[in-house]
Amino acid sequence: MGIEDASMRNGRALSDQWADSVVVRPRTTEQHITVNKRLVLGFAISILTLIVVTAVAITLSVSFERCAAESSGALAANGSSNSKWKQSRDGNISHRDSEDGQQPWRHLRLPATLRPRHYDLRLSVHMENFTFSGEVNIEFECVHSTKFIVLHTDRLEVEKVLVYSDSKKAGAMRIQRRFHYQPKQVYVIALHREMKPLRTYKINITFHAHIEHELLGFFRSSYVLNGERRFLAVTQFSPTHARKAFPCFDEPIYKATFRVSLKHESSYQSLSNMPVEASTSDEDGWVTNHFSRTPRMSTYYLAWAVCNFTYREAVTDNGVVIRLYARPDTIQSGSGDYALHITKRLLQFYQDYFKVKYSLPKLDLLAVPKHPYAAMENWGLSVFVEQKILLDPDVSSFSYQMELTMVVVHEICHQWFGDLVTPVWWEDVWLKEGFAHYFEYIGTDFLFPKWNMEKQRFLTDVLHEVMLLDGLASSHPISQEVFEATDIDRVFDWIAYKKGAALMRMLANVMGQPLFQRGLNDYLMTHMYGNAARDDLWNKFSEAMQREGKDINITQVMDRWTLQMGYPVVTISKNDSLDNSVKISQEHFVYDTDAKIQNPELFNNSFQWQIPLTLAVGNSSHISTETIIWVSNKTETHRVGHVDGEMWLLGNINQTGYFRVNYDLHNWRLLIQQLMTNPMIISVGNRAGLIDDVFNLARAGYLPQNVPLQMISYLSQETEFLPWHAASRALYQLDKLLDRTEDHSLFSDYVLRQVEPKYHKLGWPAASPDGSFMQVAYQAEELQREVMMLACSFGNKHCHRQAVSLISDWISSNKNRIPPNVRDIVYCTGVSLMDEDVWEFIWMKFHSSTAISEKKVLLEALTCSDNIFLLNRLLNLSLTSDLVPDQDVIDVIIHVGRNPLGRHLAWRYFREKWDILNSRYGEALFMNSKLISGVTEFLNTEAELNELKEFILTSGGGSASAFARAVEIVQANVKWHILFQQQFYRWLRKAPDG
């Protein structure tokens, strides 16, 4: 929730008086007055008083629009409506009492009295002074009688407003008054007479505004080509910023068709969601592009751009034209060819998977230098920041290629889940984001089956990552109620994306892929061009199951997962009896177990889930077929077949479920013994899952601290990438906790003892006779890279010497022979170990490089220096230089914080520059949250915790949920040191040398 202004919580603000004056009050019945001599004087005084009151009222009415605009400060939250719209198949909504008090502009949601049908939007874009002017004609239907038209506007100067009825009466309807109500970002037109239900009306509004520097609404950006600075202007309307570009019904439920016309200088070109239908030129050197009419869509998917870009083109078998627009030099170098190629394949893949055709005749991909997010899935015109769509295969690492691929896969999925079918309201934003995030892995597996993304990388990059967040006491349900506009940005977080994806994967595994696909097809076919809520999806899945004779109520199952925060830990233990039964219990997993005591109302006994637990039994040479057990109660007993004293139990097979699994200590010892003797009996997914679970259960106090350390002692036998990746993530988390302790070398030496045998066996990438590096299989390459990173990070001397040698060779020969897949490791290691001249060399290469991926790696390498002066210089240059994209400014600060020598510098810099950073990224809450998390996660002393709390009190509010998470994480760090540090080091001192 946003921080309220305390002065507004009780009572009403002074500015409310002005808003009250536009109430349309009923006429009073005239009173018959008998005049007699004694009342003459009183009557005369009454007449005089009436004249004065009337004059004051007229004065107030005339000045109201100005006063309403000036009174746009804080208002009491009692004006917001908490009532929900009824959710139905066609997206219609039940009528709220939005005319209550005759002030519908005070509510969070627009009144349900009008429904737009079509927008005709004409804009003139002036790139020379970064302004635009526009005219919009909106055709709308009156659903319930009202005198008010309430539209969203923000930062727009409205010039003229005309309202027309569809009746035969000529001329515009009489407007009583109109004004901007800034607290809710709406523009109100109060008519003289009511509009009638089932009638259509039109409103014509002319307006003008600035093309903003801030990266929301209709904003500008720039780049340098051949020494000349060039400008472009592009839109970012999600979630609530279309209102910054034109007056509109800016809520997802208000779908309509759009026809856009863009006028600009002929030296520029313009793009929008649809193809150009006609183009006209003026004698003054301006051109107007008229774009075709869109399908029914929400305002936040409308998009346009004015730029000097060029493009590459591909055409699908169905005739859909795909174009990738970018800076001319990047198009010429072929940097966009990879994304264009995979987009063509993905359109066909999604059409086949969903059995629903792509709806538009074209799809443009636009690469821009700056953008508040990685990408935005505008229907027919998806916008990407350059780092997430342009790829130079000669210098790009595999990890860069994989990340770029998944961003493209995600955005193309949104053309169905989001654009075609849109959530009714923001509380269910996870419906589209969770699906698209899940399909990042499904779609990438289609493109590159050998990468095995869904069964492997999904575990470490999605499941394990989001469980870290969702295990906090400050977490929240995936479906969040939205009461204020400030809540809307808050719902776009990793819980929505990653937990949504994890729940979809769990459900797909319960249902089976064929039924899962059938349910998705039914959902899309039923709700296409409309809106849907989570129950609409659950109903389609339930129907698909029932047609196959499987009576599972998906709504009942999934509501427990979506309406409750967090997730369970399932504890499995053998019964002492001889009936081969096991005891299975569930409880809410929270890292801070004291939170259950401190906040009993939040953590009560009602937290229960319906858990699809898959279970197998194994021994040194065999593992049984998995069985599924639905766990619904706090504690249950189940028979699982023959289980003797030396057989182990393994739950959550391949980690398809969204929960952790704990065992009795004897079972943990048997599993560790199995990993030491024959790890391949257990699947690679479960090996990674065991590592993640054991470290996090120990962190939360469920297990002794030595158990995870004992488990990773098997790693020298591990031949697969995924368990190593799970281990490295856990070890880096521990390293952040320990690297300032006196005995840190005990930990780093122990890690190196586990890593070095595999490091020496795998070595470095091998060179071919011609000097190039030999290509190996993806899994082998990623394993080699992971082990190298651990070796260099924890201080292996051979790894350090090799990195220094490669950097020295590059400097002396001016030829970069470092394999792209390990450049980030080599650059960082070299900068940390070598002198200032190497830092300057890398800085120079960052300036001169034209490859987007290479620039990113070089910039991050500069954060690895052990020179505080250079780190401080980098921080200041990043914030002030146009060379560094906004996303990379945040990454620079975070990476400086991850450098043990730069942690306090990053923390101090963050506090000193908070006002600048918050003003730049404040509305892009996703970026702000990432920054706050990145610079605070390493704090682990009582003094640092107090600094954080004091900073939050004095920072002026904002980002409340991100700061709450930060405080909880730092508190957990402090608590771990108090409770477990000595136990941890005590075991390491006694640990065997193997």
Short mmCIF file of C-alpha atoms in Angstrom, two decimals, residues 105 110-111 114 116 119 136 138 140 148-154 161 179-181 184-189 203 205 243 246-250:
data_model
loop_
_atom_site.label_atom_id
_atom_site.label_comp_id
_atom_site.label_asym_id
_atom_site.label_seq_id
_atom_site.Cartn_x
_atom_site.Cartn_y
_atom_site.Cartn_z
CA TRP A 105 -14.62 11.66 -10.22
CA LEU A 110 -14.21 5.39 -13.64
CA PRO A 111 -18.00 5.38 -13.24
CA LEU A 114 -20.36 5.04 -20.15
CA PRO A 116 -16.28 3.69 -25.30
CA TYR A 119 -11.48 6.53 -30.85
CA VAL A 136 -9.65 12.96 -30.32
CA ILE A 138 -14.59 9.30 -28.94
CA PHE A 140 -19.30 6.00 -26.58
CA PHE A 148 -21.12 13.41 -16.24
CA ILE A 149 -18.42 12.34 -18.69
CA VAL A 150 -15.35 11.33 -16.67
CA LEU A 151 -12.19 10.66 -18.68
CA HIS A 152 -8.58 10.16 -17.73
CA THR A 153 -6.08 12.92 -18.52
CA ASP A 154 -2.68 13.68 -17.04
CA VAL A 161 -14.58 20.15 -25.66
CA PHE A 179 -12.53 20.75 -15.05
CA HIS A 180 -9.45 18.63 -14.36
CA TYR A 181 -9.44 16.69 -11.09
CA LYS A 184 -7.59 10.93 -9.71
CA GLN A 185 -6.06 12.12 -13.01
CA VAL A 186 -9.48 12.66 -14.59
CA TYR A 187 -11.16 15.34 -16.66
CA VAL A 188 -14.82 15.94 -15.87
CA ILE A 189 -17.46 17.30 -18.24
CA ILE A 203 -17.08 13.79 -27.58
CA ILE A 205 -11.50 17.17 -27.43
CA ARG A 243 -3.84 9.41 -20.28
CA PHE A 246 -4.69 11.67 -25.07
CA PRO A 247 -7.94 11.86 -23.08
CA CYS A 248 -9.33 8.35 -22.75
CA PHE A 249 -11.08 5.74 -20.63
CA ASP A 250 -7.74 4.45 -19.36
#
